[in-house]
Amino acid sequence: MGGRDRRQHRGGGAGFRLIAELVTLVSIVCTVIGLLAGCGSEPDTATPSTPQQIPLTAPPTDLRWVQFNGMRLPQAAEGPHEMSDVIAPGGFDRTPPGAGLAAVNAIVRLSVALDDQWPQVVRELIAPGQARDDFITNRIQLSTTSGVPAGQAPQVQGWKLTAFTPDKASVDIYTRLPDGSMTVNHTTVVWAPAFGDWRLLLPDAAAGASPVDAISATPTDMVALTGA
């Protein structure tokens, strides 16, 4: 990129740690407005439907797994429903299981997307705002040309919704790394009425809190994903 130093993608848990590194960098002005239309706010033109009352601990139904750049991703009856886009499929139910699935799919795809894939992931799965703009600016300085090597992929174990409303959900995602250690990734998804879908809200770097923490065990009330 015009003389800039470029770092290569590392396997293992580096994909998830990449998000923590990028969102904690110093905020800078968005320089790729032409890359993503609507770099600011999204229009609110649709009337959202009333979501069903489902427990926060409800697991996804008809769970299945798909591969994306060396990572296994959960899909279920709660989403994604729009499967024509293999890079950034969307259409998740406005329910706790739908929010959990949306969070996992967005954060994993953002973490391991290749150079020619991440703009589409950002455009389709990430909520607009300064944190997204900062991510774009920093991501174009990196180079990821291959997926996670075999045997080095983190495994998503499950999630826990720490808060849920029809418009916003806080989702802790639990992951086992290749060395056996475990992490929790604190994520937030927001409902985008214009698209009728969840969008991952990247954390504010100015807040200072790390989105990823090391843990010794998963909580007993985690929504475990079978086959993980």
Short mmCIF file of C-alpha atoms in Angstrom, two decimals:
data_model
loop_
_atom_site.label_atom_id
_atom_site.label_comp_id
_atom_site.label_asym_id
_atom_site.label_seq_id
_atom_site.Cartn_x
_atom_site.Cartn_y
_atom_site.Cartn_z
CA MET A 1 0.00 0.00 0.00
CA GLY A 2 2.20 2.83 -1.29
CA GLY A 3 5.25 2.19 0.88
CA ARG A 4 3.42 1.31 4.06
CA ASP A 5 4.72 -1.64 6.07
CA ARG A 6 2.36 -4.60 5.84
CA ARG A 7 2.02 -7.32 8.45
CA GLN A 8 1.14 -10.88 7.56
CA HIS A 9 -1.73 -12.84 9.10
CA ARG A 10 -0.80 -15.26 11.86
CA GLY A 11 -2.65 -18.49 12.55
CA GLY A 12 -4.14 -19.84 15.76
CA GLY A 13 -5.78 -17.27 17.99
CA ALA A 14 -4.36 -14.33 16.06
CA GLY A 15 -7.58 -13.86 14.15
CA PHE A 16 -9.57 -13.08 17.26
CA ARG A 17 -6.75 -11.03 18.78
CA LEU A 18 -6.59 -9.00 15.56
CA ILE A 19 -9.90 -7.35 16.46
CA ALA A 20 -8.61 -6.38 19.90
CA GLU A 21 -5.48 -4.86 18.35
CA LEU A 22 -7.29 -2.88 15.69
CA VAL A 23 -10.07 -1.42 17.82
CA THR A 24 -7.62 -0.16 20.44
CA LEU A 25 -5.48 1.85 18.04
CA VAL A 26 -5.62 5.64 18.08
CA SER A 27 -8.77 6.89 16.31
CA ILE A 28 -8.06 8.46 12.94
CA VAL A 29 -10.19 10.00 10.22
CA CYS A 30 -11.92 7.59 7.85
CA THR A 31 -10.02 7.62 4.54
CA VAL A 32 -11.95 4.98 2.63
CA ILE A 33 -15.39 6.53 2.24
CA GLY A 34 -15.36 5.46 -1.38
CA LEU A 35 -14.87 1.85 -0.27
CA LEU A 36 -18.03 1.68 1.81
CA ALA A 37 -21.11 3.67 0.92
CA GLY A 38 -22.77 5.13 3.97
CA CYS A 39 -19.73 5.31 6.20
CA GLY A 40 -21.84 7.17 8.76
CA SER A 41 -25.33 6.33 9.97
CA GLU A 42 -27.90 4.07 8.31
CA PRO A 43 -31.41 5.16 7.43
CA ASP A 44 -34.24 4.01 9.64
CA THR A 45 -36.96 3.39 7.11
CA ALA A 46 -38.44 0.03 8.08
CA THR A 47 -40.79 -0.81 10.91
CA PRO A 48 -39.35 -3.74 12.90
CA SER A 49 -41.56 -6.66 13.79
CA THR A 50 -42.25 -7.64 17.39
CA PRO A 51 -39.79 -10.37 18.42
CA GLN A 52 -40.92 -13.50 20.16
CA GLN A 53 -40.31 -13.91 23.89
CA ILE A 54 -37.54 -16.49 24.09
CA PRO A 55 -35.24 -17.20 27.08
CA LEU A 56 -31.70 -15.84 26.86
CA THR A 57 -30.40 -19.37 27.40
CA ALA A 58 -32.39 -20.85 24.51
CA PRO A 59 -30.05 -22.74 22.16
CA PRO A 60 -30.20 -22.50 18.39
CA THR A 61 -32.24 -25.19 16.65
CA ASP A 62 -31.19 -27.42 13.77
CA LEU A 63 -27.55 -26.48 14.40
CA ARG A 64 -25.08 -27.12 11.61
CA TRP A 65 -21.51 -26.04 10.89
CA VAL A 66 -19.88 -24.49 7.83
CA GLN A 67 -16.27 -23.66 6.98
CA PHE A 68 -14.92 -20.18 6.35
CA ASN A 69 -11.20 -19.64 5.81
CA GLY A 70 -10.29 -22.49 8.14
CA MET A 71 -12.82 -21.63 10.85
CA ARG A 72 -16.00 -23.56 11.67
CA LEU A 73 -19.07 -21.34 11.95
CA PRO A 74 -22.46 -22.25 13.43
CA GLN A 75 -25.65 -21.84 11.43
CA ALA A 76 -29.16 -22.81 12.49
CA ALA A 77 -32.86 -22.36 11.91
CA GLU A 78 -32.48 -18.86 13.43
CA GLY A 79 -30.05 -17.78 10.74
CA PRO A 80 -28.52 -16.91 8.47
CA HIS A 81 -31.47 -17.03 6.09
CA GLU A 82 -29.83 -15.13 3.21
CA MET A 83 -27.29 -17.64 1.94
CA SER A 84 -26.57 -16.26 -1.53
CA ASP A 85 -23.66 -14.25 -0.11
CA VAL A 86 -21.11 -16.86 0.97
CA ILE A 87 -18.69 -14.23 2.30
CA ALA A 88 -21.12 -12.35 4.54
CA PRO A 89 -24.45 -14.20 4.77
CA GLY A 90 -27.13 -12.42 6.80
CA GLY A 91 -30.70 -12.64 7.93
CA PHE A 92 -30.73 -13.60 11.61
CA ASP A 93 -33.84 -13.84 13.76
CA ARG A 94 -34.63 -11.00 16.16
CA THR A 95 -34.36 -13.40 19.10
CA PRO A 96 -31.66 -14.37 21.62
CA PRO A 97 -30.45 -17.34 19.50
CA GLY A 98 -30.51 -15.14 16.40
CA ALA A 99 -28.45 -12.47 18.15
CA GLY A 100 -25.93 -15.05 19.36
CA LEU A 101 -25.52 -16.55 15.91
CA ALA A 102 -25.19 -13.10 14.33
CA ALA A 103 -22.47 -12.08 16.80
CA VAL A 104 -20.43 -15.25 16.30
CA ASN A 105 -20.67 -15.15 12.52
CA ALA A 106 -19.78 -11.46 12.30
CA ILE A 107 -16.79 -11.51 14.66
CA VAL A 108 -15.29 -14.67 13.16
CA ARG A 109 -15.75 -13.56 9.56
CA LEU A 110 -14.28 -10.15 10.38
CA SER A 111 -11.31 -11.79 12.11
CA VAL A 112 -10.31 -14.17 9.32
CA ALA A 113 -11.57 -12.44 6.17
CA LEU A 114 -8.96 -12.20 3.43
CA ASP A 115 -7.88 -8.98 1.75
CA ASP A 116 -10.52 -9.29 -0.96
CA GLN A 117 -13.26 -10.31 1.50
CA TRP A 118 -13.17 -7.99 4.49
CA PRO A 119 -14.74 -4.93 2.76
CA GLN A 120 -17.82 -7.02 2.05
CA VAL A 121 -17.93 -8.34 5.62
CA VAL A 122 -17.67 -4.82 7.00
CA ARG A 123 -20.33 -3.48 4.67
CA GLU A 124 -22.84 -6.27 5.34
CA LEU A 125 -22.26 -7.29 8.97
CA ILE A 126 -20.77 -4.35 10.89
CA ALA A 127 -22.73 -1.42 12.35
CA PRO A 128 -21.66 2.02 11.07
CA GLY A 129 -19.85 4.47 13.31
CA GLN A 130 -16.42 5.76 14.25
CA ALA A 131 -15.20 2.37 15.47
CA ARG A 132 -16.00 0.84 12.08
CA ASP A 133 -14.31 3.73 10.30
CA ASP A 134 -11.19 3.27 12.43
CA PHE A 135 -11.18 -0.47 11.75
CA ILE A 136 -11.31 0.15 7.99
CA THR A 137 -8.45 2.62 8.12
CA ASN A 138 -6.27 0.21 10.08
CA ARG A 139 -7.28 -2.95 8.22
CA ILE A 140 -6.14 -1.62 4.84
CA GLN A 141 -2.61 -1.51 6.27
CA LEU A 142 -2.62 -5.27 6.94
CA SER A 143 -2.39 -8.19 4.54
CA THR A 144 -4.23 -11.48 5.02
CA THR A 145 -4.02 -13.70 1.96
CA SER A 146 -4.67 -17.16 3.41
CA GLY A 147 -7.01 -18.76 5.91
CA VAL A 148 -6.20 -20.21 9.31
CA PRO A 149 -3.88 -23.22 8.89
CA ALA A 150 -5.24 -26.67 9.63
CA GLY A 151 -5.06 -27.53 13.32
CA GLN A 152 -4.57 -23.91 14.39
CA ALA A 153 -8.14 -22.64 14.27
CA PRO A 154 -9.82 -21.48 17.48
CA GLN A 155 -13.05 -23.34 18.23
CA VAL A 156 -16.19 -21.47 19.25
CA GLN A 157 -17.64 -23.26 22.27
CA GLY A 158 -20.77 -21.20 22.81
CA TRP A 159 -22.12 -17.86 24.01
CA LYS A 160 -23.85 -16.13 26.87
CA LEU A 161 -26.22 -13.22 26.41
CA THR A 162 -25.56 -10.83 29.29
CA ALA A 163 -28.26 -8.42 28.08
CA PHE A 164 -30.95 -8.51 25.43
CA THR A 165 -33.57 -6.16 24.03
CA PRO A 166 -35.17 -6.24 20.59
CA ASP A 167 -32.74 -3.50 19.54
CA LYS A 168 -29.46 -4.48 21.22
CA ALA A 169 -27.80 -7.56 22.65
CA SER A 170 -24.58 -8.11 24.59
CA VAL A 171 -23.06 -11.46 23.65
CA ASP A 172 -20.05 -13.06 25.33
CA ILE A 173 -18.48 -15.56 22.92
CA TYR A 174 -16.37 -18.37 24.39
CA THR A 175 -13.54 -19.82 22.33
CA ARG A 176 -10.98 -22.57 22.84
CA LEU A 177 -7.57 -21.86 21.32
CA PRO A 178 -5.32 -24.55 19.80
CA ASP A 179 -3.11 -24.66 22.92
CA GLY A 180 -6.13 -25.49 25.10
CA SER A 181 -6.47 -22.05 26.64
CA MET A 182 -9.80 -20.25 26.51
CA THR A 183 -10.96 -16.70 25.88
CA VAL A 184 -14.18 -14.74 26.06
CA ASN A 185 -14.89 -12.08 23.47
CA HIS A 186 -17.31 -9.41 24.68
CA THR A 187 -19.42 -8.36 21.70
CA THR A 188 -22.50 -6.27 21.03
CA VAL A 189 -24.97 -6.53 18.17
CA VAL A 190 -27.58 -3.91 17.32
CA TRP A 191 -30.74 -4.29 15.28
CA ALA A 192 -30.69 -2.42 11.96
CA PRO A 193 -34.35 -1.75 11.04
CA ALA A 194 -33.49 -0.67 7.50
CA PHE A 195 -32.10 -4.14 6.80
CA GLY A 196 -34.11 -6.23 9.24
CA ASP A 197 -30.98 -7.80 10.65
CA TRP A 198 -28.37 -7.61 13.40
CA ARG A 199 -25.09 -5.72 12.95
CA LEU A 200 -21.94 -6.16 15.02
CA LEU A 201 -21.09 -2.98 16.94
CA LEU A 202 -17.32 -2.68 17.24
CA PRO A 203 -16.09 -1.44 20.64
CA ASP A 204 -15.00 2.15 21.14
CA ALA A 205 -11.21 2.26 21.36
CA ALA A 206 -11.46 5.34 23.59
CA ALA A 207 -13.25 3.29 26.25
CA GLY A 208 -10.02 1.45 27.00
CA ALA A 209 -11.60 -1.89 27.96
CA SER A 210 -10.26 -5.01 26.25
CA PRO A 211 -12.89 -6.88 24.24
CA VAL A 212 -11.05 -10.18 24.79
CA ASP A 213 -10.21 -11.76 28.15
CA ALA A 214 -8.50 -15.01 29.09
CA ILE A 215 -10.62 -17.40 31.16
CA SER A 216 -10.02 -20.70 32.92
CA ALA A 217 -13.46 -22.23 32.29
CA THR A 218 -16.73 -21.49 30.56
CA PRO A 219 -19.76 -20.50 32.67
CA THR A 220 -22.31 -23.15 33.55
CA ASP A 221 -25.10 -21.14 31.91
CA MET A 222 -23.30 -20.80 28.58
CA VAL A 223 -25.32 -21.72 25.51
CA ALA A 224 -23.12 -24.61 24.39
CA LEU A 225 -22.85 -25.27 20.68
CA THR A 226 -22.93 -29.00 20.06
CA GLY A 227 -20.28 -30.32 17.74
CA ALA A 228 -17.90 -27.46 18.54
#
